[in-house]
Coordinates of C-alpha atoms in Angstrom, one line a residue:
Chain A
M36 CA -37.8 34.2 42.7
K37 CA -37.6 36.8 39.9
R38 CA -33.8 36.9 40.2
F39 CA -33.6 33.1 40.0
A40 CA -35.8 33.0 36.8
A41 CA -33.6 35.8 35.2
L42 CA -30.4 33.9 36.1
A43 CA -31.8 30.6 34.8
S44 CA -32.9 32.1 31.5
F45 CA -29.6 33.9 31.2
L46 CA -27.7 30.6 31.7
A47 CA -30.0 28.9 29.2
I48 CA -29.4 31.5 26.5
L49 CA -25.6 31.5 27.2
S50 CA -25.3 27.8 27.0
L51 CA -27.4 27.7 23.8
T52 CA -25.1 30.3 22.3
V53 CA -22.0 28.5 23.3
A54 CA -23.4 25.2 22.0
L55 CA -24.3 26.7 18.6
M56 CA -20.8 28.4 18.3
G57 CA -19.1 25.2 19.3
G58 CA -21.1 23.2 16.7
M59 CA -20.3 25.7 14.0
L60 CA -16.6 25.8 14.8
A61 CA -16.5 22.0 14.7
K62 CA -18.3 22.0 11.4
V63 CA -15.9 24.5 9.9
A64 CA -12.9 22.6 11.2
E65 CA -14.2 19.4 9.6
H66 CA -15.0 20.8 6.2
P67 CA -13.6 24.2 5.4
G68 CA -15.1 23.8 1.9
L69 CA -12.0 24.9 0.1
P70 CA -8.4 23.7 0.5
R71 CA -6.5 26.0 2.9
E72 CA -3.6 28.1 1.7
V73 CA -0.9 26.0 0.1
G74 CA 1.4 26.4 3.1
D75 CA -1.1 24.8 5.3
L76 CA -1.7 21.7 3.1
P77 CA 0.0 18.5 4.2
S78 CA 3.1 17.7 2.2
W79 CA 2.3 16.5 -1.3
F80 CA 2.7 12.8 -1.0
A81 CA 0.7 12.0 2.1
G82 CA 1.5 8.3 1.7
E83 CA 5.2 8.9 2.1
T84 CA 5.0 11.2 5.1
T85 CA 2.5 8.9 6.8
A86 CA 4.7 5.9 6.2
M87 CA 7.6 7.7 7.6
R88 CA 5.8 8.9 10.7
R89 CA 4.6 5.4 11.4
A90 CA 7.9 3.8 10.7
P91 CA 10.6 6.0 12.3
S92 CA 13.4 3.7 10.9
L93 CA 12.3 4.6 7.4
S94 CA 13.8 8.1 7.8
A95 CA 17.2 6.4 8.2
P96 CA 16.8 3.2 6.2
A97 CA 20.6 3.0 5.6
E98 CA 21.4 2.7 9.2
K99 CA 18.5 0.7 10.4
A100 CA 17.7 -1.8 7.8
P101 CA 20.9 -3.7 7.3
A102 CA 21.2 -4.3 11.0
P103 CA 19.9 -7.8 11.0
V104 CA 22.2 -8.7 8.1
E105 CA 25.2 -7.4 10.0
E106 CA 24.3 -9.2 13.2
G107 CA 23.8 -12.3 11.1
R108 CA 27.1 -11.8 9.3
A109 CA 28.9 -11.5 12.5
A110 CA 27.4 -14.7 13.7
A111 CA 28.2 -16.4 10.5
D112 CA 31.8 -15.2 10.6
K113 CA 32.2 -16.7 14.1
S114 CA 31.0 -20.1 12.9
T115 CA 33.4 -19.7 9.9
V116 CA 30.7 -20.2 7.3
A117 CA 31.8 -19.0 3.9
D118 CA 28.4 -18.5 2.2
D119 CA 26.2 -15.5 2.7
Y120 CA 23.5 -17.2 4.8
V121 CA 22.5 -15.6 8.1
E122 CA 22.6 -18.0 11.0
V123 CA 19.7 -17.9 13.3
A124 CA 19.3 -19.9 16.5
G125 CA 15.6 -20.4 15.9
G126 CA 12.8 -19.1 18.1
E127 CA 12.2 -15.6 16.7
I128 CA 13.3 -14.5 13.2
K129 CA 13.1 -10.8 12.3
I130 CA 12.6 -9.9 8.7
A131 CA 12.3 -6.5 7.2
L132 CA 10.2 -6.1 4.0
K133 CA 10.6 -3.3 1.5
E134 CA 10.5 -2.7 -2.3
Y135 CA 11.5 -5.2 -3.4
R136 CA 13.5 -7.4 -1.1
L137 CA 13.5 -9.2 2.2
V138 CA 16.2 -8.4 4.7
P139 CA 17.7 -10.9 5.4
D140 CA 16.8 -13.1 2.4
K141 CA 19.1 -16.1 3.1
I142 CA 18.5 -17.6 6.5
R143 CA 19.9 -20.8 8.0
V144 CA 18.3 -22.2 11.1
R145 CA 19.9 -24.9 13.2
P146 CA 17.6 -27.8 14.0
G147 CA 16.4 -27.6 17.6
R148 CA 14.0 -24.8 18.3
L149 CA 11.9 -25.2 15.3
A150 CA 8.7 -23.5 16.6
I151 CA 9.5 -20.3 14.7
T152 CA 7.9 -16.9 15.1
F153 CA 8.6 -14.6 12.2
V154 CA 8.5 -11.0 13.2
L155 CA 7.8 -9.2 10.0
R156 CA 8.2 -5.4 9.7
N157 CA 7.1 -3.5 6.7
E158 CA 9.7 -0.9 6.1
G159 CA 8.5 -0.1 2.5
R160 CA 6.0 2.3 1.0
F161 CA 3.4 -0.3 0.0
A162 CA 1.5 -3.1 1.6
H163 CA 3.3 -6.4 1.8
N164 CA 2.7 -9.9 3.0
F165 CA 4.8 -12.9 3.8
H166 CA 4.6 -16.5 2.5
I167 CA 6.7 -19.5 3.5
E168 CA 6.4 -22.8 1.7
G169 CA 8.4 -26.0 1.9
P170 CA 8.2 -29.4 3.6
D171 CA 4.7 -29.6 5.1
V172 CA 4.4 -25.9 5.4
D173 CA 2.5 -23.4 3.3
A174 CA 1.7 -20.5 5.5
R175 CA 1.1 -16.8 5.0
A176 CA 0.5 -13.8 7.2
S177 CA -2.2 -11.3 6.3
K178 CA -1.4 -8.2 4.3
F179 CA 0.0 -5.4 6.4
G180 CA 0.8 -1.7 5.6
P181 CA 4.0 0.4 5.8
G182 CA 5.3 0.8 9.4
N183 CA 3.4 -2.2 10.7
T184 CA 4.7 -5.3 12.2
V185 CA 3.0 -8.7 12.2
R186 CA 3.9 -12.1 13.6
L187 CA 3.6 -15.5 11.9
E188 CA 4.1 -18.7 13.8
V189 CA 5.1 -21.9 12.0
T190 CA 6.8 -25.2 13.0
L191 CA 9.5 -26.2 10.6
K192 CA 11.5 -29.4 10.0
E193 CA 14.8 -30.1 8.2
G194 CA 14.7 -28.9 4.7
E195 CA 14.6 -25.9 2.4
Y196 CA 11.8 -23.3 2.4
K197 CA 11.0 -20.5 0.0
I198 CA 10.1 -17.2 1.7
S199 CA 8.5 -14.5 -0.4
C200 CA 6.0 -11.7 -0.6
P201 CA 2.9 -13.2 -2.4
L202 CA 1.5 -9.9 -3.5
S203 CA 1.3 -9.3 -7.3
N204 CA 4.8 -9.1 -8.9
H205 CA 6.8 -8.5 -5.6
D206 CA 8.3 -12.0 -5.7
K207 CA 9.3 -11.6 -9.3
R208 CA 10.9 -8.2 -8.6
G209 CA 13.1 -9.8 -5.9
M210 CA 11.1 -10.1 -2.7
H211 CA 12.0 -13.7 -2.1
G212 CA 14.6 -15.7 -0.3
T213 CA 15.6 -19.1 1.1
L214 CA 15.3 -20.5 4.6
L215 CA 17.3 -23.6 5.3
V216 CA 16.8 -25.8 8.3
T217 CA 20.0 -27.8 8.5
S218 CA 23.0 -28.4 10.7
Q219 CA 25.3 -28.5 7.6
P220 CA 26.7 -25.4 5.9
K221 CA 25.3 -25.0 2.4
E222 CA 27.3 -26.8 -0.2
G223 CA 28.8 -24.9 -3.1
Chain B
M164 CA -21.5 29.2 35.2
L165 CA -21.1 25.4 35.4
K166 CA -23.3 24.6 32.3
P167 CA -21.3 26.7 29.7
A168 CA -18.1 25.4 31.1
L169 CA -19.4 21.9 30.6
F170 CA -20.5 22.6 27.1
L171 CA -17.2 24.2 26.3
A172 CA -15.4 21.2 27.6
V173 CA -17.6 18.8 25.6
F174 CA -17.1 20.8 22.3
A175 CA -13.4 21.2 22.8
A176 CA -13.1 17.4 23.3
T177 CA -15.3 16.8 20.2
A178 CA -13.2 19.2 18.1
I179 CA -9.9 17.6 19.2
A180 CA -11.3 14.1 18.5
A181 CA -12.3 15.3 15.0
Q182 CA -8.9 16.7 14.4
E183 CA -7.0 13.7 15.6
G184 CA -8.9 11.2 13.5
S185 CA -8.4 7.5 13.8
A186 CA -5.0 5.8 13.6
A187 CA -4.5 4.8 9.9
P188 CA -4.5 7.6 7.2
L189 CA -6.8 5.4 5.1
S190 CA -8.5 2.6 7.0
P191 CA -10.2 -0.4 5.4
N192 CA -13.3 -0.2 7.5
C193 CA -15.8 2.7 7.1
S194 CA -17.7 3.9 10.1
A195 CA -21.5 3.6 9.8
K196 CA -22.0 7.4 9.7
A197 CA -19.3 8.2 7.0
P198 CA -20.8 9.6 3.8
V199 CA -20.2 7.1 0.9
K200 CA -18.5 8.5 -2.2
E201 CA -18.5 6.1 -5.0
F202 CA -16.3 6.5 -8.1
L203 CA -16.2 4.4 -11.3
V204 CA -12.7 4.0 -12.6
A205 CA -11.6 2.4 -15.8
T206 CA -8.1 1.3 -16.8
G207 CA -7.3 3.1 -19.9
E208 CA -4.3 3.2 -22.3
W209 CA -2.4 5.7 -24.4
D210 CA -0.3 4.3 -27.2
T211 CA 1.5 5.3 -30.3
V212 CA 4.1 4.0 -32.8
P213 CA 6.3 7.0 -33.7
K214 CA 6.7 7.4 -37.5
E215 CA 9.0 9.3 -39.8
R216 CA 7.5 12.2 -41.8
G217 CA 7.3 9.7 -44.7
G218 CA 5.1 7.5 -42.7
M219 CA 7.6 4.7 -42.0
P220 CA 8.1 3.6 -38.4
A221 CA 11.2 5.2 -36.9
P222 CA 13.5 4.4 -33.9
Y223 CA 12.9 6.9 -31.1
T224 CA 13.8 7.8 -27.6
D225 CA 11.3 7.7 -24.7
R226 CA 12.5 9.3 -21.4
Q227 CA 16.2 8.6 -22.4
Q228 CA 15.4 5.0 -23.3
A229 CA 16.2 4.1 -26.9
R230 CA 13.4 2.2 -28.6
A231 CA 13.5 0.3 -31.8
A232 CA 11.4 1.2 -34.8
N233 CA 7.9 -0.2 -34.7
S234 CA 7.9 -0.7 -30.9
K235 CA 4.8 0.6 -29.3
L236 CA 5.1 3.5 -26.8
E237 CA 2.3 2.9 -24.4
R238 CA 1.1 4.0 -21.0
Y239 CA -1.7 2.6 -18.9
T240 CA -3.8 5.0 -16.9
F241 CA -6.6 5.2 -14.4
D242 CA -9.6 7.1 -15.7
P243 CA -10.4 9.3 -13.8
G244 CA -6.9 9.7 -12.6
V245 CA -7.6 12.1 -9.8
I246 CA -10.2 11.3 -7.1
I247 CA -11.1 14.1 -4.7
V248 CA -12.9 13.4 -1.4
K249 CA -13.2 15.0 2.0
R250 CA -11.7 13.8 5.2
G251 CA -14.1 11.4 6.9
D252 CA -15.7 10.2 3.6
C253 CA -16.1 6.5 3.0
V254 CA -14.5 6.1 -0.5
V255 CA -15.6 3.3 -2.8
L256 CA -13.6 2.9 -6.0
R257 CA -15.0 0.5 -8.5
I258 CA -12.1 -0.3 -10.8
H259 CA -12.8 -1.9 -14.1
V260 CA -10.0 -3.4 -16.3
V261 CA -10.6 -2.4 -19.9
K262 CA -7.1 -1.9 -21.3
G263 CA -4.3 -4.3 -20.2
S264 CA -4.6 -8.0 -19.5
H265 CA -4.2 -7.6 -15.7
H266 CA -3.4 -5.1 -13.1
N267 CA -3.1 -4.7 -9.3
V268 CA -3.7 -1.6 -7.2
T269 CA -2.0 -0.4 -4.1
I270 CA -2.2 3.0 -2.3
E271 CA 1.1 4.2 -1.1
G272 CA 1.7 4.5 2.6
T273 CA -1.4 2.5 3.5
E274 CA -2.6 -1.1 3.6
I275 CA -5.3 -0.3 1.0
G276 CA -4.9 -2.4 -2.1
S277 CA -6.5 -4.9 -4.4
E278 CA -5.3 -8.0 -2.6
G279 CA -8.4 -9.9 -1.7
A280 CA -10.7 -7.2 -3.1
P281 CA -14.1 -8.5 -4.2
V282 CA -14.9 -8.7 -7.9
V283 CA -18.4 -7.2 -8.5
D284 CA -20.9 -7.3 -11.3
D285 CA -22.4 -4.3 -13.1
N286 CA -24.7 -3.5 -10.2
G287 CA -21.8 -3.5 -7.7
A288 CA -23.0 -6.8 -6.2
P289 CA -20.2 -9.3 -5.2
T290 CA -19.8 -12.2 -7.5
G291 CA -18.0 -14.3 -5.0
V292 CA -14.7 -14.1 -6.8
K293 CA -11.8 -12.2 -5.1
A294 CA -8.5 -10.8 -6.4
V295 CA -6.3 -13.5 -4.9
A296 CA -3.8 -16.0 -6.3
R297 CA -5.8 -18.1 -8.9
S298 CA -5.7 -19.3 -12.4
N299 CA -6.5 -16.6 -15.0
P300 CA -10.2 -16.7 -15.8
N301 CA -9.2 -15.3 -19.3
P302 CA -7.4 -18.4 -20.7
Y303 CA -6.6 -16.6 -23.9
E304 CA -4.4 -14.1 -22.1
D305 CA -1.2 -14.1 -20.1
P306 CA -0.3 -14.9 -17.3
A307 CA -1.8 -18.4 -16.8
R308 CA -1.8 -17.8 -13.0
L309 CA -2.6 -14.6 -11.2
K310 CA -0.9 -13.6 -8.0
D311 CA -2.5 -12.0 -4.9
G312 CA -4.2 -8.7 -5.8
E313 CA -4.2 -9.1 -9.6
F314 CA -7.4 -8.8 -11.6
V315 CA -8.0 -9.2 -15.3
R316 CA -9.7 -7.6 -18.3
G317 CA -13.4 -7.6 -17.9
E318 CA -13.3 -7.8 -14.1
Q319 CA -14.4 -5.0 -11.8
I320 CA -13.1 -4.8 -8.3
V321 CA -14.1 -2.7 -5.3
L322 CA -11.6 -0.8 -3.1
K323 CA -13.3 0.6 0.0
F324 CA -11.7 2.8 2.6
Q325 CA -12.3 5.6 5.0
A326 CA -10.2 8.7 4.4
N327 CA -9.0 9.8 7.9
Q328 CA -6.1 12.0 7.0
A329 CA -5.9 14.8 4.5
G330 CA -3.3 14.7 1.7
T331 CA -2.7 13.3 -1.8
Y332 CA -2.1 9.6 -2.0
R333 CA -0.6 7.8 -5.0
M334 CA -2.7 4.9 -6.2
I335 CA -0.4 2.6 -8.2
C336 CA -0.5 -0.4 -10.4
E337 CA 2.7 -2.2 -9.6
V338 CA 2.5 -4.5 -12.6
H339 CA 3.0 -1.4 -14.8
T340 CA 5.2 0.7 -12.5
F341 CA 8.8 0.4 -11.3
I342 CA 9.4 2.0 -8.0
G343 CA 12.9 3.6 -7.5
P344 CA 14.7 3.6 -4.2
K345 CA 13.3 7.0 -3.3
G346 CA 9.8 6.2 -4.4
E347 CA 10.3 7.5 -7.9
L348 CA 7.7 6.0 -10.3
R349 CA 9.4 4.7 -13.5
G350 CA 8.1 3.4 -16.8
Y351 CA 11.2 1.1 -17.3
D352 CA 12.6 -1.5 -14.9
E353 CA 16.2 -1.8 -13.9
K354 CA 17.1 -3.7 -17.0
G355 CA 15.4 -1.1 -19.2
K356 CA 12.4 -3.3 -20.0
P357 CA 9.4 -1.1 -20.8
L358 CA 6.5 -1.6 -18.3
S359 CA 3.9 0.6 -20.2
G360 CA 3.8 2.9 -17.2
P361 CA 4.1 4.3 -14.7
M362 CA 0.4 3.7 -14.1
V363 CA -0.6 6.0 -11.3
G364 CA -3.7 7.8 -10.0
Y365 CA -4.1 10.3 -7.2
V366 CA -6.5 10.2 -4.3
T367 CA -6.7 13.7 -2.8
V368 CA -8.3 13.9 0.7
L369 CA -9.3 17.5 1.5
P370 CA -8.9 18.6 5.1

């Protein structure tokens, strides 16, 4: 009986000690009080590194970003269209957003599959949004941060639509484009 | 020996969870337990019109840009321009436009920004107005229509976020900053038009 009591109290004291140590360690890890040595601090612009981590394509924007354009160009070449519009069959349209442009920014959709899902990927440094307005449509996604992708579903009809980022001066700085729903190549 | 092992496991798990933090570096929703740190920030301005020794306005150069005589060299600022918080804090920035007709605010690498931010009164209570696309409540000033995220002289907005990841974040007014291809902040746009900036503040989250 005595041995059992001794063992129990030993265990109780041990667990209390470990609990206290654990608590203190957690506290210190949470708030060391002072910044650690410079070498241990995260790289200076946390925003940039974070955006890059969350958007792997950001580290190689030159290779990744123009991809949709090239695909589009190839498709356009095949259909012998002389202007710089990207031909899209409808259904899903991928657009990359960055400072301060949309890639691609000139899109032509053949009438047919006009229930469109925009897949919008923020490849920039700042939050962006997407706005499409035209015949019977005035729709916008909700603001999304770098590295994030959102989807916006709209139903289009024949006509010309303006696509843009509605945030502050992004549109004015070049984040806009045109989406045409037509079976005709653009004139002029 | 079971009990200590159990405790150790629990504390290791807690410590790891604390280290990992939640997904976004700055997240728009604060957890209920997060300590609230509120800062009052005003938009300020430095300006000057360089003059010759004789007192006449003189043409000058600002960061390699030639400027005509009598043109104002100006720069908008956030005051205070450095906000220091600890990881896990719920940060509330009350930003009041004093200088400049209108501004917006965005924090680099995050979704935190003034778009849709509530305009509050002097007590910090929401007025029901939000920083979204609308006509300018100050009819005597440009522009006639404000875009998403813009707020005007005399308005005070609230940005609220939880700081989940240590580091220094750039808080930028894009109206008064041109962002170069590598993220350089410039005071002149591509055409050499002065923007009275760059207008930037820094939010430092201590580990």
